[in-house]
Coordinates of C-alpha atoms in Angstrom, one line a residue:
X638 CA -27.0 60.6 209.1
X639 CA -25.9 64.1 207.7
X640 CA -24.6 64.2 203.7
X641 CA -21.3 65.4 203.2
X642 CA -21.5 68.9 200.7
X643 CA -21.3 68.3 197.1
X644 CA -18.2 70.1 195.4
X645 CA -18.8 72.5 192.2
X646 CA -16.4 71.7 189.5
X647 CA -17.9 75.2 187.2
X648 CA -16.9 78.7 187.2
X649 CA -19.1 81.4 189.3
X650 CA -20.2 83.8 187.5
X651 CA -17.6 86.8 188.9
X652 CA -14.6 84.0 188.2
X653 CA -16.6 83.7 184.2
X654 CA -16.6 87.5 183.9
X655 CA -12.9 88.1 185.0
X656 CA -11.8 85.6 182.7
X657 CA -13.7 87.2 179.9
X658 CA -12.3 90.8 181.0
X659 CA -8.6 89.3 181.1
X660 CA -8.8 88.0 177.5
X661 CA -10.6 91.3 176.5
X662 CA -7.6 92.8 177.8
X663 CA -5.1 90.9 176.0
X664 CA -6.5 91.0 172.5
X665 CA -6.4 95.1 172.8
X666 CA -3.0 94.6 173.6
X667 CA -2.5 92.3 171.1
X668 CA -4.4 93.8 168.6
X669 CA -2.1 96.7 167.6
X670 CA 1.1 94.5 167.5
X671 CA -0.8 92.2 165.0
X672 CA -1.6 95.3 162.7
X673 CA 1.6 96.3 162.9
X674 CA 3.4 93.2 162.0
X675 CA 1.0 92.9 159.5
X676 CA 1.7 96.6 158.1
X677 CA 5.4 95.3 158.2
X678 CA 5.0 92.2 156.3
X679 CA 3.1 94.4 153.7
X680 CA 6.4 97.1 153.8
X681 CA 8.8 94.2 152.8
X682 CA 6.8 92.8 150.4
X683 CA 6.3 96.2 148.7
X684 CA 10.5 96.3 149.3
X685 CA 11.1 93.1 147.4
X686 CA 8.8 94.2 145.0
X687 CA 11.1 97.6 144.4
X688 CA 14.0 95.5 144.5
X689 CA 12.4 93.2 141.5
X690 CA 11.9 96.7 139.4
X691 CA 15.9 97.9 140.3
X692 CA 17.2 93.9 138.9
X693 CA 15.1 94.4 135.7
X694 CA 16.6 98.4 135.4
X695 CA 19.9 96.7 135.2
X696 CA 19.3 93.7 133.6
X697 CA 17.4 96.0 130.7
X698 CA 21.1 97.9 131.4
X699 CA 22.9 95.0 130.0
X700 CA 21.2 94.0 127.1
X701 CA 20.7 97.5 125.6
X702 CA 23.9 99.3 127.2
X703 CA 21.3 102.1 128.1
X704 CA 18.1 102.4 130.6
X705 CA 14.3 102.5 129.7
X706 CA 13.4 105.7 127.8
X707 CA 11.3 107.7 129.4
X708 CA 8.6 109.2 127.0
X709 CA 9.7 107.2 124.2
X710 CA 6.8 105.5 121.7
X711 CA 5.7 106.0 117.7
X712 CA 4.6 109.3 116.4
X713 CA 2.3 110.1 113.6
X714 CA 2.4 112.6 110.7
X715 CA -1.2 113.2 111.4
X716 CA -0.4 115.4 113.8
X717 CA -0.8 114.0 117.0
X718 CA 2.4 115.5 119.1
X719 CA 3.6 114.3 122.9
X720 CA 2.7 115.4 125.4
X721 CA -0.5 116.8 124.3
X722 CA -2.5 114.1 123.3
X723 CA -5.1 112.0 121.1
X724 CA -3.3 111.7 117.3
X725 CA -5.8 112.9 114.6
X726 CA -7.3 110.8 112.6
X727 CA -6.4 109.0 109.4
X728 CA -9.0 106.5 108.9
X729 CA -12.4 105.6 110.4
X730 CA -11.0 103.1 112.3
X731 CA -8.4 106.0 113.8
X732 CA -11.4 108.2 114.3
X733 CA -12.1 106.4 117.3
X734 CA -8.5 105.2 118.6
X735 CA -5.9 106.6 117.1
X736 CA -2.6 105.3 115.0
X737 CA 0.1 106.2 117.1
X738 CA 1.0 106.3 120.8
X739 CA 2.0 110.2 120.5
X740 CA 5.5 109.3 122.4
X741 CA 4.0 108.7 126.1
X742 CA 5.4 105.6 126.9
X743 CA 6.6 105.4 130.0
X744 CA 10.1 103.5 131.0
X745 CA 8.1 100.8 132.9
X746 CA 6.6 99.6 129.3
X747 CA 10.1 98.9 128.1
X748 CA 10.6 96.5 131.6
X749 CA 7.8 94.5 131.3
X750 CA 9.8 91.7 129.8
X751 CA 12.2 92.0 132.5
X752 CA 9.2 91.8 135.0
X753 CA 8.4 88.6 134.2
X754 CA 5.7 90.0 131.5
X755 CA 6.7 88.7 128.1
X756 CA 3.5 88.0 127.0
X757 CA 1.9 91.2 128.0
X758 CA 5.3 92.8 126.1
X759 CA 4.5 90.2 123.0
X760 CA 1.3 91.7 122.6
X761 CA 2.6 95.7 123.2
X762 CA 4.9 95.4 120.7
X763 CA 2.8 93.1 117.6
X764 CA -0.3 94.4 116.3
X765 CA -3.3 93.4 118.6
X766 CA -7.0 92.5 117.4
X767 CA -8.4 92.1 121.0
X768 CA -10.9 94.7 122.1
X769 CA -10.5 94.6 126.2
X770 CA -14.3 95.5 126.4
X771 CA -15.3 92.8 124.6
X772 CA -12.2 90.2 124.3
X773 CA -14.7 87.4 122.4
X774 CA -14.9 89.5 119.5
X775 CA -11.9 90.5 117.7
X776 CA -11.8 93.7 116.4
X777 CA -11.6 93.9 112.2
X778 CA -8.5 96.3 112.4
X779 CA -5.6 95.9 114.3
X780 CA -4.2 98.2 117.0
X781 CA -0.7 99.4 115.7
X782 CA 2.2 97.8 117.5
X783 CA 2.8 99.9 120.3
X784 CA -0.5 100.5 120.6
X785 CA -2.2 104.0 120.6
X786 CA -2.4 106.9 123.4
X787 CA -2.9 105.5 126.6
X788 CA -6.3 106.7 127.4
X789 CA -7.7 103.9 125.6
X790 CA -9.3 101.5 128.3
X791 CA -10.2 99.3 124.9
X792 CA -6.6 98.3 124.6
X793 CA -5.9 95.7 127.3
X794 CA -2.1 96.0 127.9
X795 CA -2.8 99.7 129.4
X796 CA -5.7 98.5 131.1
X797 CA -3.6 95.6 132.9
X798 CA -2.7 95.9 136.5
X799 CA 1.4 94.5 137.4
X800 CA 1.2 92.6 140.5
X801 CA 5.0 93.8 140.7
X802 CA 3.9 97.3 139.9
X803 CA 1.6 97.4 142.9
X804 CA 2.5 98.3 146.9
X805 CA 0.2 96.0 149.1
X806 CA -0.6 98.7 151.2
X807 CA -2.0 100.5 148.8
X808 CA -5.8 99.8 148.8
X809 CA -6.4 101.3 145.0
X810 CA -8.5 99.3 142.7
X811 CA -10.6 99.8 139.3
X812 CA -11.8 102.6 137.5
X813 CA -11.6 105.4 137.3
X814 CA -7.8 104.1 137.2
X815 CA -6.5 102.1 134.0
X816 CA -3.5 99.6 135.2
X817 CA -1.8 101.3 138.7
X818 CA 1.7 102.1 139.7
X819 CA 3.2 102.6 142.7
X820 CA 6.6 103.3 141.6
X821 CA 7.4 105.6 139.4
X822 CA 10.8 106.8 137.5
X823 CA 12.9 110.6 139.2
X824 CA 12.9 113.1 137.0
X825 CA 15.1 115.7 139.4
X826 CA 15.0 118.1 141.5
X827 CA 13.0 121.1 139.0
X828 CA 9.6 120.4 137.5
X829 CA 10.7 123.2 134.2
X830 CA 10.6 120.7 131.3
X831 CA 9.8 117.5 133.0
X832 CA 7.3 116.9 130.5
X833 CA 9.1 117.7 127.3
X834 CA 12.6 116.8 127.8
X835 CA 15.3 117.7 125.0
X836 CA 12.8 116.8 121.4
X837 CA 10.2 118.4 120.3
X838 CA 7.1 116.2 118.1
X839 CA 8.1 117.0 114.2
X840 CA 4.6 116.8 112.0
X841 CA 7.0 117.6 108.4
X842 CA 9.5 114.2 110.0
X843 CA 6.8 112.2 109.3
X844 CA 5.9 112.3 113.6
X845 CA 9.3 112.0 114.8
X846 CA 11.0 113.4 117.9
X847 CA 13.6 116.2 117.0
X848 CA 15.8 117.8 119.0
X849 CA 15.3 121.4 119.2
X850 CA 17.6 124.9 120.3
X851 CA 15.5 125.7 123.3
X852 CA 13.9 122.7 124.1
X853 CA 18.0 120.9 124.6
X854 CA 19.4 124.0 126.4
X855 CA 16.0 124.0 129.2
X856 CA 15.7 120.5 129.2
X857 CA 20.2 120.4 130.1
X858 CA 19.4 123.1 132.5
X859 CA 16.7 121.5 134.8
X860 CA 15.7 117.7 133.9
X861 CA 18.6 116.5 136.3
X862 CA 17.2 113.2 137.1
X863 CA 18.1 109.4 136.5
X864 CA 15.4 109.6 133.8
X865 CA 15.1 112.6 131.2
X866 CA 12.0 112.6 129.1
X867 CA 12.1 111.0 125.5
X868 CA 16.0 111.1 126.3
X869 CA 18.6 107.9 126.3
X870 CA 20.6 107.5 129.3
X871 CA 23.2 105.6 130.6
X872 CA 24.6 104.6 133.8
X873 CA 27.5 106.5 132.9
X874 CA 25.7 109.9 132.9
X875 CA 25.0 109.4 136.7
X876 CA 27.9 111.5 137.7
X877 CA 27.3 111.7 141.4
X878 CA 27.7 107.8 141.8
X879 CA 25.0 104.9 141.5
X880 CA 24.5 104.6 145.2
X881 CA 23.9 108.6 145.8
X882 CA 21.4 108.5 143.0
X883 CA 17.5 107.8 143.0
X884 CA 16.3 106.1 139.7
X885 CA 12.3 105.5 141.7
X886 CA 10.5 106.1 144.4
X887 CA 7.2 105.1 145.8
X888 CA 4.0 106.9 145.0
X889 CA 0.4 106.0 146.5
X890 CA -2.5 105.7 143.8
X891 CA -5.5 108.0 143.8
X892 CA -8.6 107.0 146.3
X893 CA -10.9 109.7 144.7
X894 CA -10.9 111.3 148.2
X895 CA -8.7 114.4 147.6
X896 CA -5.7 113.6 149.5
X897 CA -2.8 115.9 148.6
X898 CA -0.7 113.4 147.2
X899 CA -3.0 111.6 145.3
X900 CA -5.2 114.6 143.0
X901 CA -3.2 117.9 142.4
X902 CA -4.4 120.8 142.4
X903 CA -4.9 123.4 139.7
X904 CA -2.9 126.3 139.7
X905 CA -1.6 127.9 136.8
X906 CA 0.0 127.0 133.3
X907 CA 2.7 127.4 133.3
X908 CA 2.9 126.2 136.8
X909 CA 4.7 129.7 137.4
X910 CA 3.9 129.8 141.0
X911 CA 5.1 126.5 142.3
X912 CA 8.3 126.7 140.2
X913 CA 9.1 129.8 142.0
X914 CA 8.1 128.9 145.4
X915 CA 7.2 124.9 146.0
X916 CA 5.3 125.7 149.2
X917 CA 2.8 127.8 147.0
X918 CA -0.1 125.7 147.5
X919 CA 0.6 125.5 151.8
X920 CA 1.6 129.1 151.9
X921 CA -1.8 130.0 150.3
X922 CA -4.0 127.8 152.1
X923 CA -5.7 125.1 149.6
X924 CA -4.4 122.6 152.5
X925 CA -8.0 122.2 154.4
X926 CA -6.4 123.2 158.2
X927 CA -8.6 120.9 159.9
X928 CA -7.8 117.7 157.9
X929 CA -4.0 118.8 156.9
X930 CA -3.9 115.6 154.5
X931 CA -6.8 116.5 152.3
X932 CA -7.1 119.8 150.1
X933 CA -9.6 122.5 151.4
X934 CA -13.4 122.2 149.9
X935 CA -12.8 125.7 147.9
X936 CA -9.3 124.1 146.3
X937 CA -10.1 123.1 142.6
X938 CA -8.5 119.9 141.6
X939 CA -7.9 117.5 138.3
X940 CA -10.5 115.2 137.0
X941 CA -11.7 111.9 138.8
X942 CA -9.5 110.1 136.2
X943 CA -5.9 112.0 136.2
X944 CA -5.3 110.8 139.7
X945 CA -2.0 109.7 140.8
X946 CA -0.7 106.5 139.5
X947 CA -3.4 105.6 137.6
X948 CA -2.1 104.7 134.5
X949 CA 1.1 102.8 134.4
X950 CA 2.2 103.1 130.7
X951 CA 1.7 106.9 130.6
X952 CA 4.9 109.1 130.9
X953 CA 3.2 112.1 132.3
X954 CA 4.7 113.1 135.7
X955 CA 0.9 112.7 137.0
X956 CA 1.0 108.8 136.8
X957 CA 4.3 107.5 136.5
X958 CA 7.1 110.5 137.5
X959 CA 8.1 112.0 140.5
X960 CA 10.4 114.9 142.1
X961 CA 13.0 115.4 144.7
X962 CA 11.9 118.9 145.9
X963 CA 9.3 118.4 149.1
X964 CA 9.8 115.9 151.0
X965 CA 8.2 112.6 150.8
X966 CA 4.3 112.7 151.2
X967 CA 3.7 116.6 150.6
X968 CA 1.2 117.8 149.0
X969 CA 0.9 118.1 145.1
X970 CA 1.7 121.3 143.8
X971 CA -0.4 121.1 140.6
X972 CA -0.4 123.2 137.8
X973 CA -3.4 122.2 135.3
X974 CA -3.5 119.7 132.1
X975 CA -4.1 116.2 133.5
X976 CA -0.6 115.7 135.2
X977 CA 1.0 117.4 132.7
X978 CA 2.8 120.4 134.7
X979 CA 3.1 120.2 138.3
X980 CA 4.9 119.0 141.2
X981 CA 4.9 115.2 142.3
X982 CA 6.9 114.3 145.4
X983 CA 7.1 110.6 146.0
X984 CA 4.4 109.1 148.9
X985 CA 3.0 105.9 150.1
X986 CA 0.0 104.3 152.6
X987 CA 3.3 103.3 154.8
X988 CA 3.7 105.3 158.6
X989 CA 6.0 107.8 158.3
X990 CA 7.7 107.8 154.6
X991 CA 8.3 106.0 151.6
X992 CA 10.3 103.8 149.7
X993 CA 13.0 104.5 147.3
X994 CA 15.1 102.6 144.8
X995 CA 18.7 103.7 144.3
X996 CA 20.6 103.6 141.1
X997 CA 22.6 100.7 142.3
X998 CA 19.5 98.5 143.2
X999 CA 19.4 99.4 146.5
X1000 CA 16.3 99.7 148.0
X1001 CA 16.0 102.2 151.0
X1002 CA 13.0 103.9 153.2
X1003 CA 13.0 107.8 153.6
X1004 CA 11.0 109.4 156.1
X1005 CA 9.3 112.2 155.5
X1006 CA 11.4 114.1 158.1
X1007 CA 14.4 113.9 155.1
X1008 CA 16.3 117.1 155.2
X1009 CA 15.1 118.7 152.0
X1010 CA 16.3 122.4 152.3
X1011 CA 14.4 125.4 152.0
X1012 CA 11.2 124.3 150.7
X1013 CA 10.7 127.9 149.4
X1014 CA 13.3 128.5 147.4
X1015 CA 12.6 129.0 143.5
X1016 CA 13.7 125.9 141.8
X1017 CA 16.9 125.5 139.2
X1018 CA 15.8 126.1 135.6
X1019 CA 17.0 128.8 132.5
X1020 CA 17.5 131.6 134.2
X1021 CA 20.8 133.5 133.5
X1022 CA 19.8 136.1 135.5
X1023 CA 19.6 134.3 138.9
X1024 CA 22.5 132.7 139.9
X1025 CA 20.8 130.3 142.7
X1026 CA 18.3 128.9 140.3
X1027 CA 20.4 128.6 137.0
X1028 CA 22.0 125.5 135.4
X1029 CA 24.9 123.9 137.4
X1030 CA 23.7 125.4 140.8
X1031 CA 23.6 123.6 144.0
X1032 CA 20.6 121.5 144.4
X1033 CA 18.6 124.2 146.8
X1034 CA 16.4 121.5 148.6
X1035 CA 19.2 120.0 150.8
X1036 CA 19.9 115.9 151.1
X1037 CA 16.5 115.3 149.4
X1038 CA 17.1 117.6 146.3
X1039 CA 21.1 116.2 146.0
X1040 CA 20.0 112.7 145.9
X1041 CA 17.7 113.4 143.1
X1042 CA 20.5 114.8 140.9
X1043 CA 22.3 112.2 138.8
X1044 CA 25.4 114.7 138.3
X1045 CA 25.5 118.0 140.4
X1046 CA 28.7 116.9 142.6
X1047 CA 27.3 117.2 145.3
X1048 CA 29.2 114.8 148.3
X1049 CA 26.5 112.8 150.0
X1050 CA 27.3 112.6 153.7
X1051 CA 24.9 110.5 155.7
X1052 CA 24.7 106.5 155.4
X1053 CA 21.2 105.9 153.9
X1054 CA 20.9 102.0 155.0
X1055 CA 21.1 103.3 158.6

């Protein structure tokens, strides 16, 4: 009697590899879209996080009818005088840290406890005996309220990373870095006198801040930002409206990998050459043209430790202040003097542009395709003799430049939220 044929319940081997190459193909299909709704997820949080920064602005608003100063601290009559530096000594002690903060507080130390950061504020603003390096051992004299010049990685409130201060798609992390920003306060649409504002440091005052003849008339004539170095301000200065006016934007830390918006490069001091032309450092090819985001091998630079964002307390443009004059992600044009002189247009790790944060609270995403004018023309500053680049003149770098002015009249056309 013949056996009837037995029936295979498994796969064949062509039927095991087709099903293999089918799911291979969905997960590179799929793979992409899961990036990219994580990369999304990452851009709102880093959004929420902006719009946390623009309700402590205004909250800091009310309470002290006046915003965060930028550049504001305590001064010594040792001699120690913003923006230049370590204060001289007093004492042994001072030898080695210093009595004063030489006035380089930046506006985000004044927010901290509007960011949820009392503590860290409670201990900024008493006299502090830890020793970050070696917080089981307190030190036998105290740091001076305020603390001293932000260098000092032994001081832990300038050594302490903000979760709210921080873009998630921003991989930066430890040292060379001190605590990290990526946002960072506008300072206008000309880089003449974004590092001294109106106030000079006064050694005979006993290390105050005094207003000075030439410093006041450059700094009226070209800090025409939200935020004017060691200068109060008000909502009511911002002429041009709340909504047409940028008070942050985004900037991407430092990687130690010479991207052009995270190290600048060194030009010259004054930064003569990018104040006159902001395309300087393009037009005269320190851009390497093979990897357009990363400065040419023969380019000189700033030190490991003066990269972008890296220290959140400091007001130095460098680390915590940015321009409206290239377009988001363009290249630093640098002068020299760790941040000091240069020019900082905002960036970020995002596809395509970066996040700003409007005087209103508004949050909003600019491309890098922005229309920002003529990217060569000489910036506004003192100069009586020009008439396109003197006080009062028509921001020269289009939309971009105009939003960066807090009072230049200039009628914003275009719906940002679009």
């Amino acid at each position: 009697m013949k056996r009837p044929a037995q029936m295979s319940n498994g796969f064949t081997l062509v039927e095991l590899l087709v099903v293999i190459a089918i799911i291979g193909i969905l997960v590179g299909l799929l793979l992409p879209a899961v990036q990219a709704a994580r990369e999304a997820a990452r851009r709102m949080s880093c959004s929420n996080n902006f719009k946390q920064v623009g309700l402590a602005i205004h909250n800091y608003h009310s309470a002290y009818r006046q915003l965060p100063i930028h550049g504001v601290g305590t001064g010594s009559p040792a001699g120690g005088a913003a923006p230049f530096g370590v204060v001289d000594a007093t004492t042994d002690w001072w030898t080695n840290y210093g009595d004063s903060n030489a006035w380089r507080l930046s506006a985000l130390v004044g927010l901290t406890p509007f960011m949820e950061q009392q503590a860290l504020w409670d201990e900024l603003s008493n006299p502090s005996f830890v020793n970050a390096l070696a917080p089981d051992t307190p030190l036998s004299v105290a740091w001076p309220a305020m603390g001293p010049t932000v260098e000092f990685i032994q001081y832990r409130p300038w050594v302490t990373e903000l979760p709210m201060l921080r873009c998630p798609s921003d991989p930066g992390a430890g040292l060379p870095a001190q605590g990290r920003t990526n946002y960072a306060v506008c300072l206008g649409d000309s880089i003449d006198w974004s590092i001294r504002g109106p106030k000079q440091h006064q050694v005979a005052r006993g290390g105050e801040m005094v207003s000075d003849s030439t410093s006041a008339r450059r700094s009226l004539a070209a800090d025409r930002g939200t935020f004017v170095p060691h200068k109060d301000a008000k909502f009511r200065d911002i002429l041009d409206g709340l909504s047409n006016t940028i008070a942050f934007a985004e900037i991407l830390t430092d990687l130690g990998d010479r991207d052009t918006r995270g190290i600048q490069s060194i030009n010259g001091n004054p930064p003569d050459e990018i104040r006159l032309n902001p395309s300087y450092c393009i037009d005269n090819n320190q851009v390497d043209p093979d990897r357009p985001r990363f400065w040419a091998p023969t380019t000189p630079t700033e030190n490991s430790n003066n990269g972008r964002g890296f220290k959140w307390a400091d007001f130095r443009p460098n680390f915590s202040g940015c321009h409206t004059i290239l377009p988001p992600n363009a290249p630093i044009g640098g002068g020299s003097s760790v941040g000091e002189t240069g020019m900082f247009p905002p960036s970020s790790r995002h596809q395509g542009g970066a996040h700003i944060l409007m005087a209103d609270g508004a949050v909003i995403f600019v491309t890098d395709s922005v229309e920002a004018g003529d990217s060569h023309h000489e910036m506004v500053w003192l100069t009586p003799a020009d008439l396109t680049s003197s006080p009062g003149s028509q921001s020269p770098f289009g939309l971009w430049g105009a939003l960066g002015t807090r009072a230049s009249r200039e009628v914003i056309q275009e719906s940002l939220n679009q």
